[in-house]
PDB file of C-alpha atoms in Angstrom:
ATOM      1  CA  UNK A 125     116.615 105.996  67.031  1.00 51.00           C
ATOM      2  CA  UNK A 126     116.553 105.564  70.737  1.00 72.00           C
ATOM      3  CA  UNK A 127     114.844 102.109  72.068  1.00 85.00           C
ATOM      4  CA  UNK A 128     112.632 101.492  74.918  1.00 88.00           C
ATOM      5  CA  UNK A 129     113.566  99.193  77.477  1.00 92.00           C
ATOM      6  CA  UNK A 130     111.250  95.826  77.938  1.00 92.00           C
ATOM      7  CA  UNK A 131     109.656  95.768  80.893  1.00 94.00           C
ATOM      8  CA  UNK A 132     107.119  92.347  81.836  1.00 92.00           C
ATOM      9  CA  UNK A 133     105.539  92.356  84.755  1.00 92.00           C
ATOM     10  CA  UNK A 134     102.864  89.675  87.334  1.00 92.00           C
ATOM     11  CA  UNK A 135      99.761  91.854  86.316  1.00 91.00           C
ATOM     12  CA  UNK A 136      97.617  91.868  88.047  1.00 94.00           C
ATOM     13  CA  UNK A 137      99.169  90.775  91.367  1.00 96.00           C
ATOM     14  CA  UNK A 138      96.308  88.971  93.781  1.00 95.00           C
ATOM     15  CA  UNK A 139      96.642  88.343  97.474  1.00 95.00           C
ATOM     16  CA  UNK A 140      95.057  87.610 100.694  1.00 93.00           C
ATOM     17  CA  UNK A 141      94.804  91.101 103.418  1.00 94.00           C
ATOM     18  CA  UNK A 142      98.047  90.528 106.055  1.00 95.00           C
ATOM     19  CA  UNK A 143     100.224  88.684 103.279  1.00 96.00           C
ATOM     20  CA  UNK A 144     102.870  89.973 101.191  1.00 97.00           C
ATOM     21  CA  UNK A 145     102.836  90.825  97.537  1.00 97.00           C
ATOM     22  CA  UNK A 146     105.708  90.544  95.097  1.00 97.00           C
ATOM     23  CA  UNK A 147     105.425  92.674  92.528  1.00 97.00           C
ATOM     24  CA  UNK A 148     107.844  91.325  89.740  1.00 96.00           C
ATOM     25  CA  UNK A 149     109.128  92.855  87.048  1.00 95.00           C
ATOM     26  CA  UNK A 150     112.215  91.835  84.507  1.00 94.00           C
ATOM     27  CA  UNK A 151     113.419  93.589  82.246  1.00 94.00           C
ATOM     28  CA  UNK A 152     115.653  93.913  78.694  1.00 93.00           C
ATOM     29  CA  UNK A 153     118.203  96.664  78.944  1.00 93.00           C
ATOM     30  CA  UNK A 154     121.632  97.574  77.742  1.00 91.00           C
ATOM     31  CA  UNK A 155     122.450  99.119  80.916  1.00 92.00           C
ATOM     32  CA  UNK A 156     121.814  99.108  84.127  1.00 94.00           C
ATOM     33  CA  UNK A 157     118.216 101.194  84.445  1.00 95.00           C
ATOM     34  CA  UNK A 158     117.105 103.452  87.043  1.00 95.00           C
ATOM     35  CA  UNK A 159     114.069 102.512  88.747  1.00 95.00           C
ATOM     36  CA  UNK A 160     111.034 104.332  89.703  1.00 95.00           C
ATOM     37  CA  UNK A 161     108.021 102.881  91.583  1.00 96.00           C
ATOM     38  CA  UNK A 162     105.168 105.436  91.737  1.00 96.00           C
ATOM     39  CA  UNK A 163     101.499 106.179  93.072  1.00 94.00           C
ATOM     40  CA  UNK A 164     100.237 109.590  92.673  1.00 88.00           C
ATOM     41  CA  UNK A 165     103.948 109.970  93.797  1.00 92.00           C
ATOM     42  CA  UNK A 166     107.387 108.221  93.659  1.00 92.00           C
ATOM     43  CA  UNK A 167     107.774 105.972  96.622  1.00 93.00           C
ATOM     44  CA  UNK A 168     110.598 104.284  95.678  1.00 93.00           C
ATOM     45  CA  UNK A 169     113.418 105.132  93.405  1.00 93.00           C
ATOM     46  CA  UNK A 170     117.360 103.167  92.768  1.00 93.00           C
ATOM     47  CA  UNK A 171     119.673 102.475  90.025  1.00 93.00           C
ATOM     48  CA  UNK A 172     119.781  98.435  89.492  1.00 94.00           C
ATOM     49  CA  UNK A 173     123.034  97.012  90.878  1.00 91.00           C
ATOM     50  CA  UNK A 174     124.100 100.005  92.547  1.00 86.00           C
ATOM     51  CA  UNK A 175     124.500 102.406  95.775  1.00 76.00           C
ATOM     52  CA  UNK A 176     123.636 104.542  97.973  1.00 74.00           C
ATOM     53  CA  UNK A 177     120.456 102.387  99.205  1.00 76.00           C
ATOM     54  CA  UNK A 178     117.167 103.122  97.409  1.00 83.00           C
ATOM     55  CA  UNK A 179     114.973 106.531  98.352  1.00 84.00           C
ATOM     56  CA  UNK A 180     112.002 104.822  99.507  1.00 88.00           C
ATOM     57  CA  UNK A 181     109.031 107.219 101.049  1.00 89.00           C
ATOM     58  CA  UNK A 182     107.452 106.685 104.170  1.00 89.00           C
ATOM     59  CA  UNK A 183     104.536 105.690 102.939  1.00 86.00           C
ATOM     60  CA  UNK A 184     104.993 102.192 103.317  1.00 87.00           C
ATOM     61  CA  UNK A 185     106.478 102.750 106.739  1.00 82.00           C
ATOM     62  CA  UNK A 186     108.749  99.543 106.886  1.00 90.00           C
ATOM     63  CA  UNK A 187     106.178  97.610 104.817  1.00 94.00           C
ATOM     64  CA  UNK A 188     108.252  97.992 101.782  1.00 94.00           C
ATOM     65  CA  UNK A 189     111.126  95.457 100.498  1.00 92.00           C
ATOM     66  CA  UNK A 190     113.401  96.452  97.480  1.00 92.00           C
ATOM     67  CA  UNK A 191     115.342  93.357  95.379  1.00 90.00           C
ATOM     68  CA  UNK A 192     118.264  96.178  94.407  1.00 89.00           C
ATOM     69  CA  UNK A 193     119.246  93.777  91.895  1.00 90.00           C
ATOM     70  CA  UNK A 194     116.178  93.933  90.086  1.00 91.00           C
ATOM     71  CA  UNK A 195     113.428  96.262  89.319  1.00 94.00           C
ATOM     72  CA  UNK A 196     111.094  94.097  91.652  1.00 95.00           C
ATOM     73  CA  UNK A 197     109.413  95.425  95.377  1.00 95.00           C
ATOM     74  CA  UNK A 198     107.555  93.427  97.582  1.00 96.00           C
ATOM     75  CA  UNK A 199     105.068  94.963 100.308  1.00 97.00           C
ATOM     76  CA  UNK A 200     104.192  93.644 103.300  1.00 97.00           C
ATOM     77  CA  UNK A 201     101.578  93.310 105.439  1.00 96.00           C
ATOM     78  CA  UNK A 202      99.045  94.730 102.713  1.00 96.00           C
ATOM     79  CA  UNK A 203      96.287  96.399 103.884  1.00 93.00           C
ATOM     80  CA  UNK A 204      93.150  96.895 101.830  1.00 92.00           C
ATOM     81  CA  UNK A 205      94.443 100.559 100.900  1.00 93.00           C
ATOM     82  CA  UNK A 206      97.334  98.739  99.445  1.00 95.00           C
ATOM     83  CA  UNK A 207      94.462  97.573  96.457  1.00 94.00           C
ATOM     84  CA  UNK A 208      95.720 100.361  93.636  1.00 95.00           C
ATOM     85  CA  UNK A 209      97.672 100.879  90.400  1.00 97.00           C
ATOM     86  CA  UNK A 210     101.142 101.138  90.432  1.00 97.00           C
ATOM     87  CA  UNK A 211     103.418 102.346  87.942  1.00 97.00           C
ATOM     88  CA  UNK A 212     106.968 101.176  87.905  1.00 97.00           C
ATOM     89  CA  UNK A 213     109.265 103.240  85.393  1.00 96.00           C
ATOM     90  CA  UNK A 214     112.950 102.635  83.766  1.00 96.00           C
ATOM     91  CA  UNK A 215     115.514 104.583  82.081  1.00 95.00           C
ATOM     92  CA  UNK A 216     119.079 103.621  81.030  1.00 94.00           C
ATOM     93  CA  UNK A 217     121.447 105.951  79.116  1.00 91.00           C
ATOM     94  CA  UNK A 218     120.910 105.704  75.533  1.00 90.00           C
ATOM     95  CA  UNK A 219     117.408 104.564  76.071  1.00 92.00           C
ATOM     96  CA  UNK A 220     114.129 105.593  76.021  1.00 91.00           C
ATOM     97  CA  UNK A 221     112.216 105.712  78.967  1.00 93.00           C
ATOM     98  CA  UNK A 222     109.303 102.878  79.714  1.00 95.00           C
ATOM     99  CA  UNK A 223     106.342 103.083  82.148  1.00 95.00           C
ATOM    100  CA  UNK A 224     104.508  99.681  82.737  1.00 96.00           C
ATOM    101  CA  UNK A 225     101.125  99.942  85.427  1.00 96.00           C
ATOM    102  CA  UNK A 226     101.048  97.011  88.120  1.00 97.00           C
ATOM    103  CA  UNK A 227      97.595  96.570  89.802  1.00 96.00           C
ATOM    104  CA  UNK A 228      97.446  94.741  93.236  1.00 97.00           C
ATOM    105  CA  UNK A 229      94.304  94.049  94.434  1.00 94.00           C
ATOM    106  CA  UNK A 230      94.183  93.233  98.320  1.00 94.00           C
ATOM    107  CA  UNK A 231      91.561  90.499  99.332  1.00 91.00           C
ATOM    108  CA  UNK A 232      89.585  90.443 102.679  1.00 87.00           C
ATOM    109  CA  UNK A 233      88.427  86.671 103.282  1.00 83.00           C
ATOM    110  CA  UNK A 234      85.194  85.981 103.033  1.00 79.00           C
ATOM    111  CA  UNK A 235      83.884  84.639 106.360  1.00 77.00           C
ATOM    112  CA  UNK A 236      80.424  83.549 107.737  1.00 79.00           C
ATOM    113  CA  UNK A 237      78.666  82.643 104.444  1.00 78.00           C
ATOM    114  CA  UNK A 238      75.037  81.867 104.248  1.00 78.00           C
ATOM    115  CA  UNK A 239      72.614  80.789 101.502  1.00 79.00           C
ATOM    116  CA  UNK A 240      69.238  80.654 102.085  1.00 79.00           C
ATOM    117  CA  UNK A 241      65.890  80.064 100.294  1.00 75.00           C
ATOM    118  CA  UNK A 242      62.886  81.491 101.491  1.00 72.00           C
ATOM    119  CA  UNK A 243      60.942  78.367 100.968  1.00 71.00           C
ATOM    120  CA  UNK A 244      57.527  79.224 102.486  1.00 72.00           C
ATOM    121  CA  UNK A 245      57.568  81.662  98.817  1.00 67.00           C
ATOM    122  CA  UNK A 246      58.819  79.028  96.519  1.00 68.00           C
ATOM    123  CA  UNK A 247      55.422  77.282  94.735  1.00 71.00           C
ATOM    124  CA  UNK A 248      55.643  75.654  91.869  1.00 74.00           C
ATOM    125  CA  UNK A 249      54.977  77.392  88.719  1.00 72.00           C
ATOM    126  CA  UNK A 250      56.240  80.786  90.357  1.00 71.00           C
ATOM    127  CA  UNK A 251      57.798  82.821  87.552  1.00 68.00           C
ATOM    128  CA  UNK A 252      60.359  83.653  90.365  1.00 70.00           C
ATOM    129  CA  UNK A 253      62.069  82.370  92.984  1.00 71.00           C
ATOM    130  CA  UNK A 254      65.335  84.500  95.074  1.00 73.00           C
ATOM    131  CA  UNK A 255      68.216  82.793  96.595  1.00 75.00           C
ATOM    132  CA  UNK A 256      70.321  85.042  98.714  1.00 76.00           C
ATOM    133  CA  UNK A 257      74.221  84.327  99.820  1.00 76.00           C
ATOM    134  CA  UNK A 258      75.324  86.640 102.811  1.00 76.00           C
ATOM    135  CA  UNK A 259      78.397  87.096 104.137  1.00 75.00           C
ATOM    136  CA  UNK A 260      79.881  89.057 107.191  1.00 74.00           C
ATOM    137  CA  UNK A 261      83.430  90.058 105.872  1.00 74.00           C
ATOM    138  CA  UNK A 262      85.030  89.975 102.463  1.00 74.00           C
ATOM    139  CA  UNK A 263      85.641  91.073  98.685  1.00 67.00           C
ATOM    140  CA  UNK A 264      85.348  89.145  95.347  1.00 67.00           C
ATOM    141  CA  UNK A 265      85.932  89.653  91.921  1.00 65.00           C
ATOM    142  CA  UNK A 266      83.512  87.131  90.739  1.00 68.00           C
ATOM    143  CA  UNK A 267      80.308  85.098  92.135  1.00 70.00           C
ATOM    144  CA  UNK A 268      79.447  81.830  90.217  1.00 74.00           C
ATOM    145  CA  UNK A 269      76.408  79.924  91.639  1.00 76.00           C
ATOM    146  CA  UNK A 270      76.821  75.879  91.073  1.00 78.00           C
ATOM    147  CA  UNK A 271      74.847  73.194  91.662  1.00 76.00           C
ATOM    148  CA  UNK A 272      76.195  69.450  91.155  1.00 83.00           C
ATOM    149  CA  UNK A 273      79.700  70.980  90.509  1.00 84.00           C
ATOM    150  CA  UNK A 274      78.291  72.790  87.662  1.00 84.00           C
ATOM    151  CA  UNK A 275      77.791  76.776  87.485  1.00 83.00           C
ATOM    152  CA  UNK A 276      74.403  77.492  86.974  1.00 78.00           C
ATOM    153  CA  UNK A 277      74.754  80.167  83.894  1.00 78.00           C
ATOM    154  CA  UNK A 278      71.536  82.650  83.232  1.00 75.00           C
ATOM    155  CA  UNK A 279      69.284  82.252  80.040  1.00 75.00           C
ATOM    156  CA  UNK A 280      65.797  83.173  79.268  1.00 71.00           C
ATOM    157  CA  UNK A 281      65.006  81.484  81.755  1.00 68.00           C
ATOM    158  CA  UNK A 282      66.769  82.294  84.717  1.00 69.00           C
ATOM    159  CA  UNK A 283      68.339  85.527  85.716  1.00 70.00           C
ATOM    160  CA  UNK A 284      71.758  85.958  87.589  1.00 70.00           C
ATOM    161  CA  UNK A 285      71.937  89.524  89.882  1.00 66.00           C
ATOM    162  CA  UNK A 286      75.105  90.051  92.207  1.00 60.00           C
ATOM    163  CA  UNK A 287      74.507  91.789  94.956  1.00 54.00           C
ATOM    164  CA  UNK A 288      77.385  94.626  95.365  1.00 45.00           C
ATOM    165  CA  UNK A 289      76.434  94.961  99.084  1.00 41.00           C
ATOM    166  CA  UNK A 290      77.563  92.712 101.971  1.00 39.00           C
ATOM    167  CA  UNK A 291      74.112  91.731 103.112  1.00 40.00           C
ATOM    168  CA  UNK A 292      70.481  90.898 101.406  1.00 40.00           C
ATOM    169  CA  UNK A 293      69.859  93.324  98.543  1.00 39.00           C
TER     170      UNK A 293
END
């Protein structure tokens, strides 16, 4: 029976547009693996601990670091197009083959953000009233609305919408 090798990775990997992002991996292993770090295509490819220097595409274009000693890369200057799944692979003689996906999702920062209330439409006893948060630039996972350092969380009574666009939906 052949065995896998372990591989444990940072998943997901989170960082701010313009910075770099390590994406880690370690590994357990009898031998030294081969690596393979892949897109829709390989983009970089070595054997841990050894030469020649790792095949690297020009994809990355000098954006793309390679810790030969490990199974780890770190790009830099990410871009928003940097924001994908990655797959890094290993194989070792006398073991199987192991595939392990690495997503890296590339953050703008928000900037310029606004909340407003129309308050000449807020009366009392309205069954609805709309706060809207703007922003000029910028990508989130998650919106939480607070007030008094607490997040406001919907009910019956109140209804939460996040707006997918960057302005008022």
């Amino acid at each position: 029976v052949t065995v896998a090798i372990e591989i444990s990775t940072n998943n997901p990997v989170k960082v701010i547009m313009g910075e770099k992002a390590n994406l880690n991996v370690s590994y357990v292993s009898k031998n030294l693996p081969h690596v393979t770090w892949a897109l829709a295509d390989t983009f970089a490819s070595w054997t841990v601990g050894q030469g020649p220097p790792p095949m690297v595409s020009p994809v990355f274009d000098g954006r793309l670091t390679i810790n030969t000693s490990t199974a780890s890369i770190t790009i830099l200057r990410t871009t928003l197009a940097d924001s994908r799944n990655y797959t890094v692979s290993l194989t070792a003689v006398d073991e199987a083959l192991s595939s392990q996906k690495v997503t890296l999702r590339v953050y703008e920062l928000i900037s310029e953000v606004h909340v407003t209330v129309p308050v000449d439409d807020v009366k009392e006893g309205d069954s609805k009233t709309t706060v809207i948060c703007t922003m000029t630039s910028g990508n989130w996972d998650t919106l939480s609305w607070t007030k008094d350092g607490r997040t406001i969380v919907g009910d019956a009574h109140m209804v939460i919408a996040m707006c997918l666009s960057l302005f008022i939906c």
